[in-house]
Amino acid sequence: MTDDFLEPWRPHAAEWDRAAAQHLFRRAGFGARPEELELALSEGLEATLARLFADRAAPELRASIQPLLPAGELELLQAWWMALILEGGAPLHERMTLVWHDHFATSNAKVDDVRLMHEQNELFRTRGLGDFRALLKSVARDPAMLRWLDGDSNRRGHANENFARELMELFAHGLGNYGERDVQEAARAFSGWGISGRTSVFRPEHHDAGEKTLFGRTGRFGCDEALDLVLEQPACARHVACVLLEAFVAPPEGAWIEELARVIREADWSIERALRILLASRLFFSPVARRARIAGPVELLAVAARSLGARIAPRRAAHLASEMGQALFRPPSVKGWDGGRAWIHSGSWIARHNALVELVSDGATEADLERFFDSAEPEELPASAIERLLPEGAGQTFTDALGSAVRNAHVVSGARTAVVALVLTSPEFQLF
Amino acid sequence: MNRSLLIPAFALFAWLWPRWRTETWPVPPSPDRELASFFPERCRIYLEGTGTLPLLERGLEHPFVHALETSALGTALLSDLPRSPAQALAAAEGWLGRPVLPLIADLTRRGVALGFDPESKKAVIVARGQDPDAVAGALAAVFDALERQLGWPGALDRPRERRSGADLWALGDEAVVARRDALLVLGNQRELVTDVLDLAAEPSARGLTDRPGFRQQRAGVPPGSALWAWLELAEIEPHADQGFRELRAANHSPAVQGILGAEIGALLAARALSATLSFEEDRGLELSLRAFEAPRLVALVPEARPGEIPAELGADGAATALVYRDYARFFTQRVEHFPPTALPGFAEAITNAALFFEGKDLGEDVLSHLSPWIRLVSRELDFDAGRRPEIPLPGLAAVAVLDDEREGEHWAAAFQTLIALINVDQAQKGGQSMRLHLAHEGEVEISAARFATPVPGEGVDLRYNLEPALAVAGRHLVLGTHLSLVRELVRELARAEPRVPGGGREALEVDAGSLRALVEENLEFLVAQKMLEDGLEHAAAEREIEGLRLALASFAGARLEVGGTNLGAPEVRLTLRLARAESSR
């Protein structure tokens, strides 16, 4: 890869193929339904990107959470978000919501309030593609975050450093880019912010209004001033660049980080503008980015369901994702999900296998699969499945195994189910 | 004639005669013979139309059919259909060339029944008319219509074969129709149909009526009932799925005994079950289930232990129930009634309860002072200002009788300890605790607990439906999910005394209007929940909940009665009352 890796990718007609389009849909959204993929192939990259950035989520679905919130049931909130993901009306918005949920990982295990978790989720949805500076400041005052990282107990003379420490280490800078003194001084700057009922409040009597020295600057900093100083540090843009590269491209390399950090600053911290460049770049479509990530449970299930054009009940989907190790709104720690190879272990592999088989056998109807295969003849099923689900191709042994599954099936519908189940549960399909 | 020819000819005649005679002059089955005697014993499920003739003769004019058709649900369902029932009947008449319902009435004038063999999963229907010519004419009309539709004129003019005095026609690969005089047999397995014909040809055959308990149960069917079913559960079980087998084994489950009670538990485990469906006047529908050879846990059935019944309470509200649950014997006789796997759970409960009841044994020292008759009441609640939940639910209270008023103090102390422990647990999790307080209703002291008043504008969660309270009014112990309901009941109980039971039966009365109001009040919640539970779009989810609302609007209420029959077998009687058309919207 040469230095101009963030230059726009200008594919020849043959390069904008099923594999490229599927790569874009899987990374920037949660996969494409068969008709969406066909449309993308005919419309081209630019129009497809425009669709991914658009927000066409059904208002009724988005509003459906309101009457459910008083129930205080986390499973309903999980199901609602899963429904938005599966619907695919606002693919990049939902993708970024998940990215920020993992980044600013907050768990209902401690927050214990579904309304607050929903409010934070909406914050990520509505501001996730906007100005990162505004997002960070909103997160610092978000009631769920204040409860999660003990904002209430951060008071003058008794600073609680939880939020300040995680801000430096996980949210904005990364280890090695700040000192212990910076954490202590930032914590003093954040003091006084807590929650009353479900609302974040500033209690001046608990705020440490004294002078603080943060990143070499001294002043009577409050929350916003401290966050401005955090954002000013070069490490911050680099950290955000890392988050985006990991989420959308591949484990980041030094040069990519510097270049994307520059883009982020030049875009005045607009995540949308940075992503418009990143998702259209040569880097994004390069071989190093393709099939470079192990799919997380939520995206795996959503991509599989959407690719087949199958329906799965959102509540069931959220439950299956939890069983596979990704319970929405309950990340394991403030670090979020480890991701990558950590998604796969002996227990989770069985859960992934079972969930995908359930999706094929229960979620996808015979009509779904017949439509998916476009009425292909039985002997055409292996090639057809590989073309649609593994457009990067598959090895001969695997193709032969699919052929064998077709031959062993007694009826065409059984052959379709067997072939799709084999493809979805293959390691190749689970590399996004 | 040459004698050498005469002897073999006579022998041949003697050999052929019985067959020839049977084929030519079969003895017609007696018109009074029990219909069940035509069914082979492998039909473990049997359904008989004991009173379908009035329905067929009056058709859409039958009072119950008319009431159902004009109910909210009926109107809504029919509006989705391309034809009204009258139009559908007219269309069928056009196809058949004869009015349909009178034709079916002709075929079934002396009974109709269905048998199902759970092993082969095949079914057979036997219909018995009064006049063989009328039956033959009706069948010919159906065959003519089929021939016209399939474009095979004359294909069914002649039967394919004769068997046991009956003519047999094959329709497609599986269906077989047979007629013998006024008897018509239709099945989807030839063997099942011929078995029926063989039994019909044998005047002394008893068929299903030989099954243990069958005659006894059939004799108990009240006159005027519309349908009667017999299910030989013990014989169905080997061919049923795991869920059915678990249901059968549930009689010894503490959960089933605790929630459903000893009678229903035994009903599920019975050797056989009979069900009767009757129409009461124009608006009632009654389904009664009666068990045969039900293994009742006799120590747990009503009145096994003397105890008083809590005083009657006002009938207003969503539901009222009177149940018999001898929880004392659950604990004191746990080894006799429940499997060893359940015993650790009991031990844990006894240990935990000792924490609340001053170290006493839950079964021996606490529950034994409580009458096993419990009255349950569900009513809409009056919430205090600012505390009405966004999803309001009716409150639920249980009323029982203490053998000594002083026992009530132990219950009040246990309630307060429970709330205190819940608060400790919540505090450890950083959750919201409940404030314990005392309220008074007249002379009666009520222990109650409530969450802090919600902050205005931040929403009132489902949990505000819970404001638990406990009171001892005289010897009545009242435990409810909400203080306002407990207050209400204490006021009512102040004027009443427990009564000694005499043939008391467990009963549940549900007011469909209250349930409908509940659905209407929480419509948005139910629709949204349906969307996420089933993956439906908004409009589809809305349609499903509307269907539920209309179903509730169509009924005024339901009553479920549970009790032993005079034969000692458990019986469940469910009565549904249709709402008046004008009030069902």
Coordinates of N, CA, C and O in Angstrom, one line a residue, chain B residues 41-130:
Chain B
E41 N -60.8 -50.0 18.7 CA -60.3 -49.6 20.0 C -59.0 -48.7 19.8 O -58.6 -48.0 20.7
R42 N -58.4 -48.9 18.7 CA -57.1 -48.1 18.5 C -57.4 -46.6 18.3 O -56.5 -45.8 18.2
C43 N -58.7 -46.2 18.1 CA -59.1 -44.8 18.1 C -59.1 -44.3 19.5 O -60.0 -44.3 20.2
R44 N -57.9 -43.8 19.9 CA -57.8 -43.3 21.3 C -58.3 -41.9 21.5 O -58.5 -41.5 22.6
I45 N -58.6 -41.2 20.4 CA -59.3 -39.9 20.5 C -60.6 -40.1 19.8 O -60.7 -40.5 18.6
Y46 N -61.7 -39.7 20.4 CA -63.0 -39.9 19.9 C -63.8 -38.6 20.1 O -63.8 -38.1 21.2
L47 N -64.4 -38.2 19.1 CA -65.2 -36.9 19.2 C -66.6 -37.2 18.6 O -66.7 -37.6 17.4
E48 N -67.6 -37.0 19.4 CA -69.0 -37.3 18.9 C -69.9 -36.1 19.0 O -69.8 -35.3 19.9
G49 N -70.6 -35.9 17.9 CA -71.5 -34.7 17.8 C -72.8 -35.1 18.5 O -73.7 -35.6 17.8
T50 N -72.8 -34.9 19.8 CA -74.0 -35.4 20.5 C -75.2 -34.4 20.3 O -76.3 -34.8 20.6
G51 N -75.0 -33.3 19.9 CA -76.1 -32.4 19.7 C -75.9 -31.4 18.5 O -76.1 -30.2 18.7
T52 N -75.3 -31.9 17.4 CA -75.0 -31.0 16.3 C -76.3 -30.8 15.4 O -76.3 -29.8 14.7
L53 N -77.3 -31.7 15.6 CA -78.4 -31.5 14.7 C -79.1 -30.2 14.8 O -79.4 -29.6 13.8
P54 N -79.4 -29.7 16.0 CA -80.0 -28.4 16.1 C -79.2 -27.3 15.4 O -79.8 -26.4 14.8
L55 N -77.9 -27.4 15.5 CA -77.0 -26.4 14.9 C -77.2 -26.5 13.4 O -77.3 -25.4 12.7
L56 N -77.3 -27.7 12.8 CA -77.4 -27.9 11.4 C -78.8 -27.5 10.9 O -78.9 -26.9 9.8
E57 N -79.7 -27.8 11.7 CA -81.1 -27.5 11.3 C -81.4 -26.0 11.3 O -82.1 -25.4 10.5
R58 N -80.8 -25.3 12.3 CA -81.1 -23.9 12.4 C -80.1 -23.0 11.7 O -80.3 -21.8 11.5
G59 N -78.9 -23.6 11.5 CA -77.9 -22.9 10.7 C -77.5 -21.6 11.4 O -77.3 -21.4 12.6
L60 N -77.5 -20.5 10.5 CA -77.1 -19.2 11.0 C -78.1 -18.6 11.9 O -77.9 -17.6 12.5
E61 N -79.3 -19.2 12.0 CA -80.4 -18.7 12.9 C -80.2 -19.3 14.3 O -81.0 -18.8 15.2
H62 N -79.4 -20.2 14.5 CA -79.2 -20.8 15.8 C -78.7 -19.6 16.7 O -77.8 -18.8 16.4
P63 N -79.4 -19.5 17.9 CA -79.1 -18.3 18.8 C -77.6 -18.1 19.1 O -77.1 -17.0 19.0
F64 N -76.9 -19.2 19.3 CA -75.5 -19.0 19.7 C -74.6 -18.6 18.5 O -73.8 -17.8 18.5
V65 N -74.9 -19.3 17.3 CA -74.2 -19.0 16.1 C -74.5 -17.5 15.8 O -73.6 -16.7 15.4
H66 N -75.7 -17.1 15.9 CA -76.1 -15.7 15.6 C -75.3 -14.7 16.5 O -74.8 -13.7 16.1
A67 N -75.3 -15.1 17.8 CA -74.6 -14.2 18.8 C -73.1 -14.1 18.5 O -72.5 -13.1 18.5
L68 N -72.5 -15.3 18.1 CA -71.1 -15.3 17.8 C -70.8 -14.5 16.5 O -69.9 -13.7 16.4
E69 N -71.7 -14.6 15.5 CA -71.5 -13.9 14.3 C -71.6 -12.4 14.4 O -70.9 -11.7 13.8
T70 N -72.5 -12.0 15.3 CA -72.7 -10.6 15.5 C -71.8 -10.0 16.6 O -71.9 -8.8 16.9
S71 N -71.0 -10.9 17.2 CA -70.1 -10.3 18.3 C -69.0 -9.5 17.6 O -68.8 -9.6 16.3
A72 N -68.2 -8.8 18.4 CA -67.2 -7.9 17.9 C -66.1 -8.8 17.1 O -65.7 -8.4 16.0
L73 N -65.8 -9.9 17.7 CA -64.8 -10.7 17.1 C -65.3 -11.3 15.8 O -64.6 -11.3 14.7
G74 N -66.6 -11.8 15.8 CA -67.2 -12.4 14.7 C -67.3 -11.4 13.5 O -66.9 -11.7 12.4
T75 N -67.7 -10.2 13.9 CA -67.9 -9.2 12.8 C -66.5 -8.9 12.2 O -66.4 -8.8 11.0
A76 N -65.5 -8.8 13.1 CA -64.1 -8.4 12.5 C -63.6 -9.6 11.7 O -63.0 -9.3 10.6
L77 N -63.7 -10.8 12.1 CA -63.2 -11.9 11.4 C -63.9 -12.0 10.0 O -63.3 -12.3 9.0
L78 N -65.3 -11.9 10.1 CA -66.0 -12.0 8.9 C -65.7 -10.9 7.9 O -65.8 -11.2 6.7
S79 N -65.4 -9.8 8.4 CA -65.1 -8.6 7.5 C -63.9 -8.9 6.7 O -63.7 -8.3 5.6
D80 N -63.0 -9.8 7.2 CA -61.8 -10.1 6.4 C -62.0 -11.2 5.4 O -61.1 -11.4 4.6
L81 N -63.1 -11.8 5.5 CA -63.4 -12.9 4.5 C -64.0 -12.4 3.2 O -64.7 -11.4 3.3
P82 N -63.7 -13.1 2.1 CA -64.3 -12.6 0.9 C -65.8 -12.8 0.9 O -66.5 -12.1 0.1
R83 N -66.4 -13.7 1.7 CA -67.8 -13.9 1.7 C -68.3 -14.0 3.1 O -67.6 -14.5 4.0
S84 N -69.6 -13.6 3.3 CA -70.2 -13.7 4.6 C -70.6 -15.2 4.7 O -70.7 -15.9 3.7
P85 N -70.9 -15.7 5.9 CA -71.3 -17.1 6.0 C -72.5 -17.4 5.1 O -72.6 -18.5 4.5
A86 N -73.5 -16.5 5.1 CA -74.7 -16.8 4.2 C -74.3 -16.9 2.8 O -74.7 -17.8 2.0
Q87 N -73.4 -16.0 2.3 CA -72.9 -16.1 0.9 C -72.1 -17.4 0.7 O -72.2 -18.0 -0.4
A88 N -71.3 -17.8 1.7 CA -70.5 -19.0 1.5 C -71.5 -20.2 1.4 O -71.2 -21.1 0.6
L89 N -72.5 -20.2 2.2 CA -73.5 -21.3 2.2 C -74.2 -21.3 0.8 O -74.4 -22.4 0.2
A90 N -74.5 -20.1 0.3 CA -75.2 -20.0 -1.0 C -74.3 -20.5 -2.1 O -74.7 -21.3 -3.0
A91 N -73.0 -20.2 -2.0 CA -72.0 -20.7 -3.0 C -71.9 -22.2 -3.0 O -71.8 -22.8 -4.0
A92 N -71.8 -22.7 -1.7 CA -71.7 -24.2 -1.6 C -73.0 -24.8 -2.1 O -72.9 -25.9 -2.8
E93 N -74.1 -24.2 -1.9 CA -75.4 -24.7 -2.5 C -75.3 -24.8 -4.0 O -75.8 -25.7 -4.6
G94 N -74.8 -23.7 -4.5 CA -74.6 -23.6 -6.0 C -73.8 -24.8 -6.5 O -74.1 -25.4 -7.6
W95 N -72.7 -25.0 -5.8 CA -71.8 -26.1 -6.2 C -72.4 -27.5 -6.1 O -72.3 -28.3 -7.0
L96 N -73.2 -27.6 -5.0 CA -73.7 -28.9 -4.7 C -75.1 -29.2 -5.3 O -75.5 -30.3 -5.5
G97 N -75.7 -28.1 -5.6 CA -77.0 -28.2 -6.2 C -78.1 -28.5 -5.2 O -79.3 -28.8 -5.5
R98 N -77.7 -28.4 -3.9 CA -78.7 -28.6 -2.8 C -78.2 -27.8 -1.6 O -77.0 -27.5 -1.5
P99 N -79.1 -27.4 -0.8 CA -78.7 -26.7 0.4 C -77.8 -27.5 1.3 O -78.0 -28.7 1.5
V100 N -76.7 -26.9 1.7 CA -75.6 -27.7 2.4 C -76.0 -28.2 3.7 O -75.8 -29.4 4.0
L101 N -76.5 -27.3 4.6 CA -76.7 -27.7 6.0 C -77.8 -28.8 6.1 O -77.6 -29.8 6.8
P102 N -78.9 -28.7 5.3 CA -79.9 -29.8 5.4 C -79.3 -31.1 4.9 O -79.6 -32.2 5.4
L103 N -78.4 -31.0 3.9 CA -77.7 -32.2 3.4 C -76.9 -32.9 4.5 O -77.0 -34.1 4.7
I104 N -76.1 -32.1 5.2 CA -75.3 -32.6 6.3 C -76.2 -33.2 7.4 O -75.9 -34.2 8.0
A105 N -77.3 -32.5 7.6 CA -78.2 -32.9 8.6 C -78.8 -34.3 8.2 O -79.0 -35.2 9.1
D106 N -79.1 -34.5 6.9 CA -79.6 -35.8 6.5 C -78.6 -36.9 6.7 O -78.9 -38.0 7.1
L107 N -77.3 -36.5 6.5 CA -76.3 -37.5 6.7 C -76.0 -37.9 8.1 O -75.5 -39.0 8.4
T108 N -76.3 -37.0 9.0 CA -75.9 -37.1 10.4 C -77.1 -37.2 11.4 O -76.9 -36.9 12.6
R109 N -78.3 -37.4 10.8 CA -79.5 -37.3 11.7 C -79.5 -38.2 12.9 O -80.0 -37.8 13.9
R110 N -78.8 -39.3 12.8 CA -78.7 -40.2 14.0 C -77.3 -40.3 14.5 O -76.9 -41.3 15.0
G111 N -76.6 -39.2 14.3 CA -75.3 -39.1 15.0 C -74.1 -39.0 14.0 O -74.2 -39.4 12.9
V112 N -73.1 -38.4 14.5 CA -71.8 -38.3 13.8 C -70.7 -38.3 14.8 O -70.8 -37.8 15.9
A113 N -69.6 -39.0 14.4 CA -68.5 -39.1 15.3 C -67.2 -39.2 14.5 O -67.2 -39.7 13.4
L114 N -66.1 -38.8 15.2 CA -64.8 -38.9 14.6 C -63.8 -39.7 15.5 O -63.9 -39.5 16.7
G115 N -63.1 -40.6 14.9 CA -62.1 -41.3 15.7 C -60.7 -41.1 15.1 O -60.5 -40.9 13.9
F116 N -59.7 -41.0 16.0 CA -58.3 -40.7 15.6 C -57.4 -41.7 16.2 O -57.5 -42.0 17.4
D117 N -56.6 -42.3 15.4 CA -55.6 -43.3 15.9 C -54.3 -42.6 16.0 O -53.7 -42.2 15.0
P118 N -53.8 -42.3 17.2 CA -52.6 -41.5 17.4 C -51.3 -42.2 16.9 O -50.3 -41.6 16.6
E119 N -51.4 -43.6 16.8 CA -50.2 -44.3 16.3 C -50.0 -44.1 14.8 O -48.9 -43.7 14.3
S120 N -51.1 -44.3 14.0 CA -51.0 -44.1 12.6 C -51.3 -42.7 12.1 O -51.0 -42.3 11.0
K121 N -51.8 -41.9 13.1 CA -52.2 -40.5 12.8 C -53.2 -40.4 11.7 O -53.2 -39.5 10.9
K122 N -54.1 -41.4 11.7 CA -55.2 -41.4 10.7 C -56.5 -41.3 11.4 O -56.7 -41.6 12.6
A123 N -57.5 -40.8 10.7 CA -58.8 -40.5 11.3 C -59.9 -41.1 10.4 O -59.8 -41.3 9.2
V124 N -61.0 -41.3 11.1 CA -62.2 -41.9 10.4 C -63.5 -41.2 11.0 O -63.5 -40.9 12.2
I125 N -64.4 -40.8 10.1 CA -65.6 -40.2 10.5 C -66.8 -41.2 10.2 O -66.8 -41.8 9.1
V126 N -67.7 -41.3 11.1 CA -68.9 -42.1 10.9 C -70.1 -41.2 11.1 O -70.2 -40.6 12.1
A127 N -70.9 -41.2 10.0 CA -72.1 -40.4 10.1 C -73.3 -41.4 9.9 O -73.2 -42.3 9.1
R128 N -74.4 -41.2 10.7 CA -75.5 -42.1 10.6 C -76.8 -41.3 10.4 O -77.1 -40.4 11.2
G129 N -77.3 -41.5 9.2 CA -78.6 -40.8 8.9 C -79.8 -41.7 9.3 O -79.6 -42.7 9.9
Q130 N -81.0 -41.2 9.0 CA -82.1 -41.9 9.4 C -82.7 -42.7 8.3 O -83.1 -43.9 8.4

